[in-house]
Amino acid sequence: AMGPKGARDRAEGALVAPSNQRPDAVVIVGLCGGLTTDLPEQRIVLYEACVSTDAGNRRLSFSSVLRKSVGDLLTSSNIRHERVTAITSPRIAINRAEKTALSKSGAQVVDMESYSILDVAKLAGVPAIVLRVVSDSVDRNLPDLNRALNESGGLDGRKALGVALRSPVATARLLAANKRAMQRLSGAIQTVLKAPCFT
């Protein structure tokens, strides 16, 4: 589910259950936006910590066992990746100014779901990691899909179509960049699932 609220609702549905029905671990995968100039598009990132744009939320860290196992496997498989701090935001950072403002939190990447899922996983006692790929660099301007977000933080299809029609070139470039990034991430996921901690 897209957005902090939708992600939290889905995570609670999956993780708030009797202990014998909970998963052994959570692996969050997907796209993220780069907030610094040293993170190019298609770079794989492994989160070390996650913060939120909600000022009252604490900094969340990850299972050191999972992180080390996955990081070591990526390295031994020659999959270049960076270990980063991320920030979860209810809005899409659409230009350099917005991304730079988010980077002042100490984060190198931004997404819209990870913090919510991690928070639920911690409360449920389920270890978690985040493996994402940078789909838009700090210098890429995006169509303003914030205009198409619904109350739960997901995309309203009709409104999103309207945004796309008003910004056809930027939308086409965004979709192409997302596709390239997901192709890169797909290979990394297949490698990661072979990690000893998942077998």
mmCIF file with all atom_site columns, C-alpha atoms in Angstrom:
data_model
loop_
_atom_site.group_PDB
_atom_site.id
_atom_site.type_symbol
_atom_site.label_atom_id
_atom_site.label_alt_id
_atom_site.label_comp_id
_atom_site.label_asym_id
_atom_site.label_entity_id
_atom_site.label_seq_id
_atom_site.pdbx_PDB_ins_code
_atom_site.Cartn_x
_atom_site.Cartn_y
_atom_site.Cartn_z
_atom_site.occupancy
_atom_site.B_iso_or_equiv
_atom_site.pdbx_formal_charge
_atom_site.auth_seq_id
_atom_site.auth_comp_id
_atom_site.auth_asym_id
_atom_site.auth_atom_id
_atom_site.pdbx_PDB_model_num
ATOM 1   C CA . ALA A 1 1   ? 0.000  0.000   0.000   1.00 0.00 ? 1   ALA A CA 1
ATOM 2   C CA . MET A 1 2   ? 1.276  3.463   -0.854  1.00 0.00 ? 2   MET A CA 1
ATOM 3   C CA . GLY A 1 3   ? 1.726  6.094   1.846   1.00 0.00 ? 3   GLY A CA 1
ATOM 4   C CA . PRO A 1 4   ? 2.417  5.891   5.586   1.00 0.00 ? 4   PRO A CA 1
ATOM 5   C CA . LYS A 1 5   ? -1.199 5.242   6.626   1.00 0.00 ? 5   LYS A CA 1
ATOM 6   C CA . GLY A 1 6   ? -1.913 2.572   4.027   1.00 0.00 ? 6   GLY A CA 1
ATOM 7   C CA . ALA A 1 7   ? 1.410  0.869   4.766   1.00 0.00 ? 7   ALA A CA 1
ATOM 8   C CA . ARG A 1 8   ? 0.717  0.834   8.503   1.00 0.00 ? 8   ARG A CA 1
ATOM 9   C CA . ASP A 1 9   ? -2.760 -0.628  7.973   1.00 0.00 ? 9   ASP A CA 1
ATOM 10  C CA . ARG A 1 10  ? -1.379 -3.418  5.774   1.00 0.00 ? 10  ARG A CA 1
ATOM 11  C CA . ALA A 1 11  ? 1.500  -4.115  8.149   1.00 0.00 ? 11  ALA A CA 1
ATOM 12  C CA . GLU A 1 12  ? -0.844 -4.377  11.122  1.00 0.00 ? 12  GLU A CA 1
ATOM 13  C CA . GLY A 1 13  ? -3.024 -6.768  9.149   1.00 0.00 ? 13  GLY A CA 1
ATOM 14  C CA . ALA A 1 14  ? -0.026 -9.011  8.489   1.00 0.00 ? 14  ALA A CA 1
ATOM 15  C CA . LEU A 1 15  ? 1.931  -8.687  11.734  1.00 0.00 ? 15  LEU A CA 1
ATOM 16  C CA . VAL A 1 16  ? -0.539 -8.062  14.551  1.00 0.00 ? 16  VAL A CA 1
ATOM 17  C CA . ALA A 1 17  ? -1.423 -11.706 15.009  1.00 0.00 ? 17  ALA A CA 1
ATOM 18  C CA . PRO A 1 18  ? -0.764 -14.550 17.436  1.00 0.00 ? 18  PRO A CA 1
ATOM 19  C CA . SER A 1 19  ? 2.982  -15.270 17.613  1.00 0.00 ? 19  SER A CA 1
ATOM 20  C CA . ASN A 1 20  ? 2.618  -18.624 15.822  1.00 0.00 ? 20  ASN A CA 1
ATOM 21  C CA . GLN A 1 21  ? 1.025  -16.853 12.838  1.00 0.00 ? 21  GLN A CA 1
ATOM 22  C CA . ARG A 1 22  ? 3.550  -14.061 12.418  1.00 0.00 ? 22  ARG A CA 1
ATOM 23  C CA . PRO A 1 23  ? 6.230  -14.220 9.720   1.00 0.00 ? 23  PRO A CA 1
ATOM 24  C CA . ASP A 1 24  ? 9.811  -14.921 10.777  1.00 0.00 ? 24  ASP A CA 1
ATOM 25  C CA . ALA A 1 25  ? 11.051 -11.707 9.156   1.00 0.00 ? 25  ALA A CA 1
ATOM 26  C CA . VAL A 1 26  ? 9.953  -8.767  7.036   1.00 0.00 ? 26  VAL A CA 1
ATOM 27  C CA . VAL A 1 27  ? 11.825 -7.661  3.919   1.00 0.00 ? 27  VAL A CA 1
ATOM 28  C CA . ILE A 1 28  ? 10.582 -4.325  2.599   1.00 0.00 ? 28  ILE A CA 1
ATOM 29  C CA . VAL A 1 29  ? 11.447 -3.724  -1.059  1.00 0.00 ? 29  VAL A CA 1
ATOM 30  C CA . GLY A 1 30  ? 10.608 -0.997  -3.546  1.00 0.00 ? 30  GLY A CA 1
ATOM 31  C CA . LEU A 1 31  ? 11.606 2.354   -4.964  1.00 0.00 ? 31  LEU A CA 1
ATOM 32  C CA . CYS A 1 32  ? 12.989 5.383   -3.166  1.00 0.00 ? 32  CYS A CA 1
ATOM 33  C CA . GLY A 1 33  ? 14.094 8.879   -4.056  1.00 0.00 ? 33  GLY A CA 1
ATOM 34  C CA . GLY A 1 34  ? 17.696 10.018  -3.752  1.00 0.00 ? 34  GLY A CA 1
ATOM 35  C CA . LEU A 1 35  ? 18.375 13.039  -1.558  1.00 0.00 ? 35  LEU A CA 1
ATOM 36  C CA . THR A 1 36  ? 22.111 13.444  -2.137  1.00 0.00 ? 36  THR A CA 1
ATOM 37  C CA . THR A 1 37  ? 24.239 13.894  -5.234  1.00 0.00 ? 37  THR A CA 1
ATOM 38  C CA . ASP A 1 38  ? 26.292 10.759  -4.548  1.00 0.00 ? 38  ASP A CA 1
ATOM 39  C CA . LEU A 1 39  ? 23.304 8.415   -4.992  1.00 0.00 ? 39  LEU A CA 1
ATOM 40  C CA . PRO A 1 40  ? 22.607 7.893   -8.697  1.00 0.00 ? 40  PRO A CA 1
ATOM 41  C CA . GLU A 1 41  ? 19.497 6.325   -10.109 1.00 0.00 ? 41  GLU A CA 1
ATOM 42  C CA . GLN A 1 42  ? 19.423 2.509   -10.047 1.00 0.00 ? 42  GLN A CA 1
ATOM 43  C CA . ARG A 1 43  ? 21.693 2.350   -6.990  1.00 0.00 ? 43  ARG A CA 1
ATOM 44  C CA . ILE A 1 44  ? 20.625 -0.371  -4.540  1.00 0.00 ? 44  ILE A CA 1
ATOM 45  C CA . VAL A 1 45  ? 20.332 0.835   -0.936  1.00 0.00 ? 45  VAL A CA 1
ATOM 46  C CA . LEU A 1 46  ? 20.195 -1.129  2.298   1.00 0.00 ? 46  LEU A CA 1
ATOM 47  C CA . TYR A 1 47  ? 18.690 0.866   5.135   1.00 0.00 ? 47  TYR A CA 1
ATOM 48  C CA . GLU A 1 48  ? 20.580 1.182   8.402   1.00 0.00 ? 48  GLU A CA 1
ATOM 49  C CA . ALA A 1 49  ? 18.060 3.488   10.065  1.00 0.00 ? 49  ALA A CA 1
ATOM 50  C CA . CYS A 1 50  ? 14.802 5.247   9.257   1.00 0.00 ? 50  CYS A CA 1
ATOM 51  C CA . VAL A 1 51  ? 13.275 8.484   10.472  1.00 0.00 ? 51  VAL A CA 1
ATOM 52  C CA . SER A 1 52  ? 9.944  10.119  9.790   1.00 0.00 ? 52  SER A CA 1
ATOM 53  C CA . THR A 1 53  ? 8.815  13.606  8.848   1.00 0.00 ? 53  THR A CA 1
ATOM 54  C CA . ASP A 1 54  ? 6.519  13.402  11.903  1.00 0.00 ? 54  ASP A CA 1
ATOM 55  C CA . ALA A 1 55  ? 8.613  15.208  14.495  1.00 0.00 ? 55  ALA A CA 1
ATOM 56  C CA . GLY A 1 56  ? 7.411  13.085  17.403  1.00 0.00 ? 56  GLY A CA 1
ATOM 57  C CA . ASN A 1 57  ? 8.556  9.797   15.904  1.00 0.00 ? 57  ASN A CA 1
ATOM 58  C CA . ARG A 1 58  ? 11.764 8.175   17.112  1.00 0.00 ? 58  ARG A CA 1
ATOM 59  C CA . ARG A 1 59  ? 14.589 6.967   14.884  1.00 0.00 ? 59  ARG A CA 1
ATOM 60  C CA . LEU A 1 60  ? 14.191 3.277   14.024  1.00 0.00 ? 60  LEU A CA 1
ATOM 61  C CA . SER A 1 61  ? 17.063 0.873   13.433  1.00 0.00 ? 61  SER A CA 1
ATOM 62  C CA . PHE A 1 62  ? 17.101 -2.607  11.942  1.00 0.00 ? 62  PHE A CA 1
ATOM 63  C CA . SER A 1 63  ? 17.936 -6.171  12.810  1.00 0.00 ? 63  SER A CA 1
ATOM 64  C CA . SER A 1 64  ? 21.749 -6.204  12.815  1.00 0.00 ? 64  SER A CA 1
ATOM 65  C CA . VAL A 1 65  ? 21.780 -9.933  12.013  1.00 0.00 ? 65  VAL A CA 1
ATOM 66  C CA . LEU A 1 66  ? 19.589 -9.538  8.922   1.00 0.00 ? 66  LEU A CA 1
ATOM 67  C CA . ARG A 1 67  ? 21.385 -6.393  7.796   1.00 0.00 ? 67  ARG A CA 1
ATOM 68  C CA . LYS A 1 68  ? 24.825 -7.972  8.069   1.00 0.00 ? 68  LYS A CA 1
ATOM 69  C CA . SER A 1 69  ? 23.773 -11.187 6.344   1.00 0.00 ? 69  SER A CA 1
ATOM 70  C CA . VAL A 1 70  ? 22.113 -9.351  3.456   1.00 0.00 ? 70  VAL A CA 1
ATOM 71  C CA . GLY A 1 71  ? 24.890 -6.768  3.148   1.00 0.00 ? 71  GLY A CA 1
ATOM 72  C CA . ASP A 1 72  ? 27.594 -9.442  3.092   1.00 0.00 ? 72  ASP A CA 1
ATOM 73  C CA . LEU A 1 73  ? 25.723 -11.387 0.420   1.00 0.00 ? 73  LEU A CA 1
ATOM 74  C CA . LEU A 1 74  ? 25.266 -8.316  -1.773  1.00 0.00 ? 74  LEU A CA 1
ATOM 75  C CA . THR A 1 75  ? 28.974 -7.539  -1.452  1.00 0.00 ? 75  THR A CA 1
ATOM 76  C CA . SER A 1 76  ? 30.101 -11.102 -2.197  1.00 0.00 ? 76  SER A CA 1
ATOM 77  C CA . SER A 1 77  ? 27.764 -11.144 -5.218  1.00 0.00 ? 77  SER A CA 1
ATOM 78  C CA . ASN A 1 78  ? 29.333 -7.914  -6.553  1.00 0.00 ? 78  ASN A CA 1
ATOM 79  C CA . ILE A 1 79  ? 26.060 -6.006  -6.254  1.00 0.00 ? 79  ILE A CA 1
ATOM 80  C CA . ARG A 1 80  ? 27.019 -2.432  -5.554  1.00 0.00 ? 80  ARG A CA 1
ATOM 81  C CA . HIS A 1 81  ? 24.922 -0.944  -2.807  1.00 0.00 ? 81  HIS A CA 1
ATOM 82  C CA . GLU A 1 82  ? 24.992 1.781   -0.200  1.00 0.00 ? 82  GLU A CA 1
ATOM 83  C CA . ARG A 1 83  ? 24.000 1.635   3.435   1.00 0.00 ? 83  ARG A CA 1
ATOM 84  C CA . VAL A 1 84  ? 21.792 4.622   4.143   1.00 0.00 ? 84  VAL A CA 1
ATOM 85  C CA . THR A 1 85  ? 19.532 6.402   6.548   1.00 0.00 ? 85  THR A CA 1
ATOM 86  C CA . ALA A 1 86  ? 16.058 6.969   5.114   1.00 0.00 ? 86  ALA A CA 1
ATOM 87  C CA . ILE A 1 87  ? 13.159 9.268   5.836   1.00 0.00 ? 87  ILE A CA 1
ATOM 88  C CA . THR A 1 88  ? 9.508  8.372   5.320   1.00 0.00 ? 88  THR A CA 1
ATOM 89  C CA . SER A 1 89  ? 7.250  11.176  4.141   1.00 0.00 ? 89  SER A CA 1
ATOM 90  C CA . PRO A 1 90  ? 3.511  11.350  3.394   1.00 0.00 ? 90  PRO A CA 1
ATOM 91  C CA . ARG A 1 91  ? 4.292  13.479  0.349   1.00 0.00 ? 91  ARG A CA 1
ATOM 92  C CA . ILE A 1 92  ? 6.303  12.875  -2.808  1.00 0.00 ? 92  ILE A CA 1
ATOM 93  C CA . ALA A 1 93  ? 9.443  15.016  -3.009  1.00 0.00 ? 93  ALA A CA 1
ATOM 94  C CA . ILE A 1 94  ? 9.129  16.330  -6.558  1.00 0.00 ? 94  ILE A CA 1
ATOM 95  C CA . ASN A 1 95  ? 12.161 18.602  -7.002  1.00 0.00 ? 95  ASN A CA 1
ATOM 96  C CA . ARG A 1 96  ? 15.658 19.297  -5.734  1.00 0.00 ? 96  ARG A CA 1
ATOM 97  C CA . ALA A 1 97  ? 14.508 21.919  -3.226  1.00 0.00 ? 97  ALA A CA 1
ATOM 98  C CA . GLU A 1 98  ? 12.104 19.494  -1.532  1.00 0.00 ? 98  GLU A CA 1
ATOM 99  C CA . LYS A 1 99  ? 14.664 16.675  -1.559  1.00 0.00 ? 99  LYS A CA 1
ATOM 100 C CA . THR A 1 100 ? 17.369 18.920  -0.139  1.00 0.00 ? 100 THR A CA 1
ATOM 101 C CA . ALA A 1 101 ? 15.036 19.982  2.671   1.00 0.00 ? 101 ALA A CA 1
ATOM 102 C CA . LEU A 1 102 ? 14.436 16.316  3.566   1.00 0.00 ? 102 LEU A CA 1
ATOM 103 C CA . SER A 1 103 ? 18.177 15.607  3.518   1.00 0.00 ? 103 SER A CA 1
ATOM 104 C CA . LYS A 1 104 ? 18.633 18.011  6.443   1.00 0.00 ? 104 LYS A CA 1
ATOM 105 C CA . SER A 1 105 ? 17.235 15.220  8.631   1.00 0.00 ? 105 SER A CA 1
ATOM 106 C CA . GLY A 1 106 ? 20.445 13.279  7.891   1.00 0.00 ? 106 GLY A CA 1
ATOM 107 C CA . ALA A 1 107 ? 18.680 10.978  5.439   1.00 0.00 ? 107 ALA A CA 1
ATOM 108 C CA . GLN A 1 108 ? 20.104 10.027  2.042   1.00 0.00 ? 108 GLN A CA 1
ATOM 109 C CA . VAL A 1 109 ? 16.861 8.599   0.588   1.00 0.00 ? 109 VAL A CA 1
ATOM 110 C CA . VAL A 1 110 ? 13.120 9.086   0.968   1.00 0.00 ? 110 VAL A CA 1
ATOM 111 C CA . ASP A 1 111 ? 10.146 6.762   0.658   1.00 0.00 ? 111 ASP A CA 1
ATOM 112 C CA . MET A 1 112 ? 6.518  6.782   1.763   1.00 0.00 ? 112 MET A CA 1
ATOM 113 C CA . GLU A 1 113 ? 6.089  3.472   3.604   1.00 0.00 ? 113 GLU A CA 1
ATOM 114 C CA . SER A 1 114 ? 9.139  2.028   5.357   1.00 0.00 ? 114 SER A CA 1
ATOM 115 C CA . TYR A 1 115 ? 8.879  3.801   8.710   1.00 0.00 ? 115 TYR A CA 1
ATOM 116 C CA . SER A 1 116 ? 5.267  2.729   9.211   1.00 0.00 ? 116 SER A CA 1
ATOM 117 C CA . ILE A 1 117 ? 6.002  -0.918  8.410   1.00 0.00 ? 117 ILE A CA 1
ATOM 118 C CA . LEU A 1 118 ? 9.143  -0.970  10.555  1.00 0.00 ? 118 LEU A CA 1
ATOM 119 C CA . ASP A 1 119 ? 7.331  0.548   13.500  1.00 0.00 ? 119 ASP A CA 1
ATOM 120 C CA . VAL A 1 120 ? 4.653  -2.147  13.377  1.00 0.00 ? 120 VAL A CA 1
ATOM 121 C CA . ALA A 1 121 ? 7.274  -4.884  12.916  1.00 0.00 ? 121 ALA A CA 1
ATOM 122 C CA . LYS A 1 122 ? 9.184  -3.682  15.991  1.00 0.00 ? 122 LYS A CA 1
ATOM 123 C CA . LEU A 1 123 ? 6.018  -3.663  18.096  1.00 0.00 ? 123 LEU A CA 1
ATOM 124 C CA . ALA A 1 124 ? 5.240  -7.186  16.875  1.00 0.00 ? 124 ALA A CA 1
ATOM 125 C CA . GLY A 1 125 ? 8.776  -8.398  17.598  1.00 0.00 ? 125 GLY A CA 1
ATOM 126 C CA . VAL A 1 126 ? 9.449  -9.324  13.972  1.00 0.00 ? 126 VAL A CA 1
ATOM 127 C CA . PRO A 1 127 ? 12.937 -8.501  12.598  1.00 0.00 ? 127 PRO A CA 1
ATOM 128 C CA . ALA A 1 128 ? 12.917 -6.385  9.454   1.00 0.00 ? 128 ALA A CA 1
ATOM 129 C CA . ILE A 1 129 ? 15.179 -4.896  6.815   1.00 0.00 ? 129 ILE A CA 1
ATOM 130 C CA . VAL A 1 130 ? 14.639 -2.555  3.877   1.00 0.00 ? 130 VAL A CA 1
ATOM 131 C CA . LEU A 1 131 ? 16.187 -3.058  0.450   1.00 0.00 ? 131 LEU A CA 1
ATOM 132 C CA . ARG A 1 132 ? 15.225 -0.430  -2.111  1.00 0.00 ? 132 ARG A CA 1
ATOM 133 C CA . VAL A 1 133 ? 16.530 1.110   -5.298  1.00 0.00 ? 133 VAL A CA 1
ATOM 134 C CA . VAL A 1 134 ? 16.894 4.790   -6.159  1.00 0.00 ? 134 VAL A CA 1
ATOM 135 C CA . SER A 1 135 ? 14.392 5.519   -8.917  1.00 0.00 ? 135 SER A CA 1
ATOM 136 C CA . ASP A 1 136 ? 14.752 9.305   -9.027  1.00 0.00 ? 136 ASP A CA 1
ATOM 137 C CA . SER A 1 137 ? 17.938 11.181  -8.236  1.00 0.00 ? 137 SER A CA 1
ATOM 138 C CA . VAL A 1 138 ? 18.073 14.450  -6.339  1.00 0.00 ? 138 VAL A CA 1
ATOM 139 C CA . ASP A 1 139 ? 18.187 16.353  -9.658  1.00 0.00 ? 139 ASP A CA 1
ATOM 140 C CA . ARG A 1 140 ? 15.188 14.691  -11.315 1.00 0.00 ? 140 ARG A CA 1
ATOM 141 C CA . ASN A 1 141 ? 12.008 16.784  -11.348 1.00 0.00 ? 141 ASN A CA 1
ATOM 142 C CA . LEU A 1 142 ? 8.842  14.724  -11.015 1.00 0.00 ? 142 LEU A CA 1
ATOM 143 C CA . PRO A 1 143 ? 5.253  15.444  -12.030 1.00 0.00 ? 143 PRO A CA 1
ATOM 144 C CA . ASP A 1 144 ? 3.336  16.709  -9.007  1.00 0.00 ? 144 ASP A CA 1
ATOM 145 C CA . LEU A 1 145 ? 1.552  13.504  -8.071  1.00 0.00 ? 145 LEU A CA 1
ATOM 146 C CA . ASN A 1 146 ? 0.855  14.969  -4.632  1.00 0.00 ? 146 ASN A CA 1
ATOM 147 C CA . ARG A 1 147 ? -2.227 16.459  -6.278  1.00 0.00 ? 147 ARG A CA 1
ATOM 148 C CA . ALA A 1 148 ? -3.465 12.923  -6.863  1.00 0.00 ? 148 ALA A CA 1
ATOM 149 C CA . LEU A 1 149 ? -2.951 11.548  -3.339  1.00 0.00 ? 149 LEU A CA 1
ATOM 150 C CA . ASN A 1 150 ? -6.087 10.456  -1.513  1.00 0.00 ? 150 ASN A CA 1
ATOM 151 C CA . GLU A 1 151 ? -6.756 10.701  2.233   1.00 0.00 ? 151 GLU A CA 1
ATOM 152 C CA . SER A 1 152 ? -4.888 7.469   3.013   1.00 0.00 ? 152 SER A CA 1
ATOM 153 C CA . GLY A 1 153 ? -1.827 8.571   1.018   1.00 0.00 ? 153 GLY A CA 1
ATOM 154 C CA . GLY A 1 154 ? -2.448 6.364   -2.015  1.00 0.00 ? 154 GLY A CA 1
ATOM 155 C CA . LEU A 1 155 ? -2.914 7.517   -5.597  1.00 0.00 ? 155 LEU A CA 1
ATOM 156 C CA . ASP A 1 156 ? -6.348 8.367   -6.916  1.00 0.00 ? 156 ASP A CA 1
ATOM 157 C CA . GLY A 1 157 ? -6.222 6.877   -10.430 1.00 0.00 ? 157 GLY A CA 1
ATOM 158 C CA . ARG A 1 158 ? -8.358 9.540   -12.082 1.00 0.00 ? 158 ARG A CA 1
ATOM 159 C CA . LYS A 1 159 ? -6.459 12.409  -10.534 1.00 0.00 ? 159 LYS A CA 1
ATOM 160 C CA . ALA A 1 160 ? -3.139 10.727  -11.365 1.00 0.00 ? 160 ALA A CA 1
ATOM 161 C CA . LEU A 1 161 ? -4.206 10.488  -14.996 1.00 0.00 ? 161 LEU A CA 1
ATOM 162 C CA . GLY A 1 162 ? -4.958 14.215  -14.961 1.00 0.00 ? 162 GLY A CA 1
ATOM 163 C CA . VAL A 1 163 ? -1.470 14.965  -13.588 1.00 0.00 ? 163 VAL A CA 1
ATOM 164 C CA . ALA A 1 164 ? 0.073  12.707  -16.239 1.00 0.00 ? 164 ALA A CA 1
ATOM 165 C CA . LEU A 1 165 ? -1.814 14.431  -19.037 1.00 0.00 ? 165 LEU A CA 1
ATOM 166 C CA . ARG A 1 166 ? -0.639 17.840  -17.813 1.00 0.00 ? 166 ARG A CA 1
ATOM 167 C CA . SER A 1 167 ? 2.992  16.648  -17.595 1.00 0.00 ? 167 SER A CA 1
ATOM 168 C CA . PRO A 1 168 ? 3.340  13.961  -20.298 1.00 0.00 ? 168 PRO A CA 1
ATOM 169 C CA . VAL A 1 169 ? 7.105  14.207  -20.798 1.00 0.00 ? 169 VAL A CA 1
ATOM 170 C CA . ALA A 1 170 ? 7.967  14.191  -17.090 1.00 0.00 ? 170 ALA A CA 1
ATOM 171 C CA . THR A 1 171 ? 5.539  11.302  -16.526 1.00 0.00 ? 171 THR A CA 1
ATOM 172 C CA . ALA A 1 172 ? 7.024  9.243   -19.360 1.00 0.00 ? 172 ALA A CA 1
ATOM 173 C CA . ARG A 1 173 ? 10.536 9.834   -18.003 1.00 0.00 ? 173 ARG A CA 1
ATOM 174 C CA . LEU A 1 174 ? 9.423  8.892   -14.494 1.00 0.00 ? 174 LEU A CA 1
ATOM 175 C CA . LEU A 1 175 ? 7.826  5.648   -15.670 1.00 0.00 ? 175 LEU A CA 1
ATOM 176 C CA . ALA A 1 176 ? 10.928 4.726   -17.681 1.00 0.00 ? 176 ALA A CA 1
ATOM 177 C CA . ALA A 1 177 ? 13.213 5.473   -14.710 1.00 0.00 ? 177 ALA A CA 1
ATOM 178 C CA . ASN A 1 178 ? 10.981 3.406   -12.412 1.00 0.00 ? 178 ASN A CA 1
ATOM 179 C CA . LYS A 1 179 ? 11.085 0.460   -14.812 1.00 0.00 ? 179 LYS A CA 1
ATOM 180 C CA . ARG A 1 180 ? 14.880 0.549   -15.050 1.00 0.00 ? 180 ARG A CA 1
ATOM 181 C CA . ALA A 1 181 ? 15.189 0.782   -11.281 1.00 0.00 ? 181 ALA A CA 1
ATOM 182 C CA . MET A 1 182 ? 12.824 -2.143  -10.666 1.00 0.00 ? 182 MET A CA 1
ATOM 183 C CA . GLN A 1 183 ? 14.774 -4.297  -13.101 1.00 0.00 ? 183 GLN A CA 1
ATOM 184 C CA . ARG A 1 184 ? 17.943 -3.599  -11.122 1.00 0.00 ? 184 ARG A CA 1
ATOM 185 C CA . LEU A 1 185 ? 16.189 -4.297  -7.817  1.00 0.00 ? 185 LEU A CA 1
ATOM 186 C CA . SER A 1 186 ? 14.717 -7.573  -9.076  1.00 0.00 ? 186 SER A CA 1
ATOM 187 C CA . GLY A 1 187 ? 18.169 -9.109  -9.483  1.00 0.00 ? 187 GLY A CA 1
ATOM 188 C CA . ALA A 1 188 ? 19.219 -7.955  -6.020  1.00 0.00 ? 188 ALA A CA 1
ATOM 189 C CA . ILE A 1 189 ? 16.096 -9.439  -4.429  1.00 0.00 ? 189 ILE A CA 1
ATOM 190 C CA . GLN A 1 190 ? 16.744 -12.825 -6.017  1.00 0.00 ? 190 GLN A CA 1
ATOM 191 C CA . THR A 1 191 ? 20.252 -12.738 -4.554  1.00 0.00 ? 191 THR A CA 1
ATOM 192 C CA . VAL A 1 192 ? 19.130 -11.548 -1.118  1.00 0.00 ? 192 VAL A CA 1
ATOM 193 C CA . LEU A 1 193 ? 16.584 -14.326 -0.674  1.00 0.00 ? 193 LEU A CA 1
ATOM 194 C CA . LYS A 1 194 ? 19.476 -16.800 -0.824  1.00 0.00 ? 194 LYS A CA 1
ATOM 195 C CA . ALA A 1 195 ? 20.955 -15.281 2.341   1.00 0.00 ? 195 ALA A CA 1
ATOM 196 C CA . PRO A 1 196 ? 21.542 -17.843 5.135   1.00 0.00 ? 196 PRO A CA 1
ATOM 197 C CA . CYS A 1 197 ? 19.095 -16.003 7.397   1.00 0.00 ? 197 CYS A CA 1
ATOM 198 C CA . PHE A 1 198 ? 16.233 -16.783 5.001   1.00 0.00 ? 198 PHE A CA 1
ATOM 199 C CA . THR A 1 199 ? 16.994 -20.460 4.390   1.00 0.00 ? 199 THR A CA 1
#
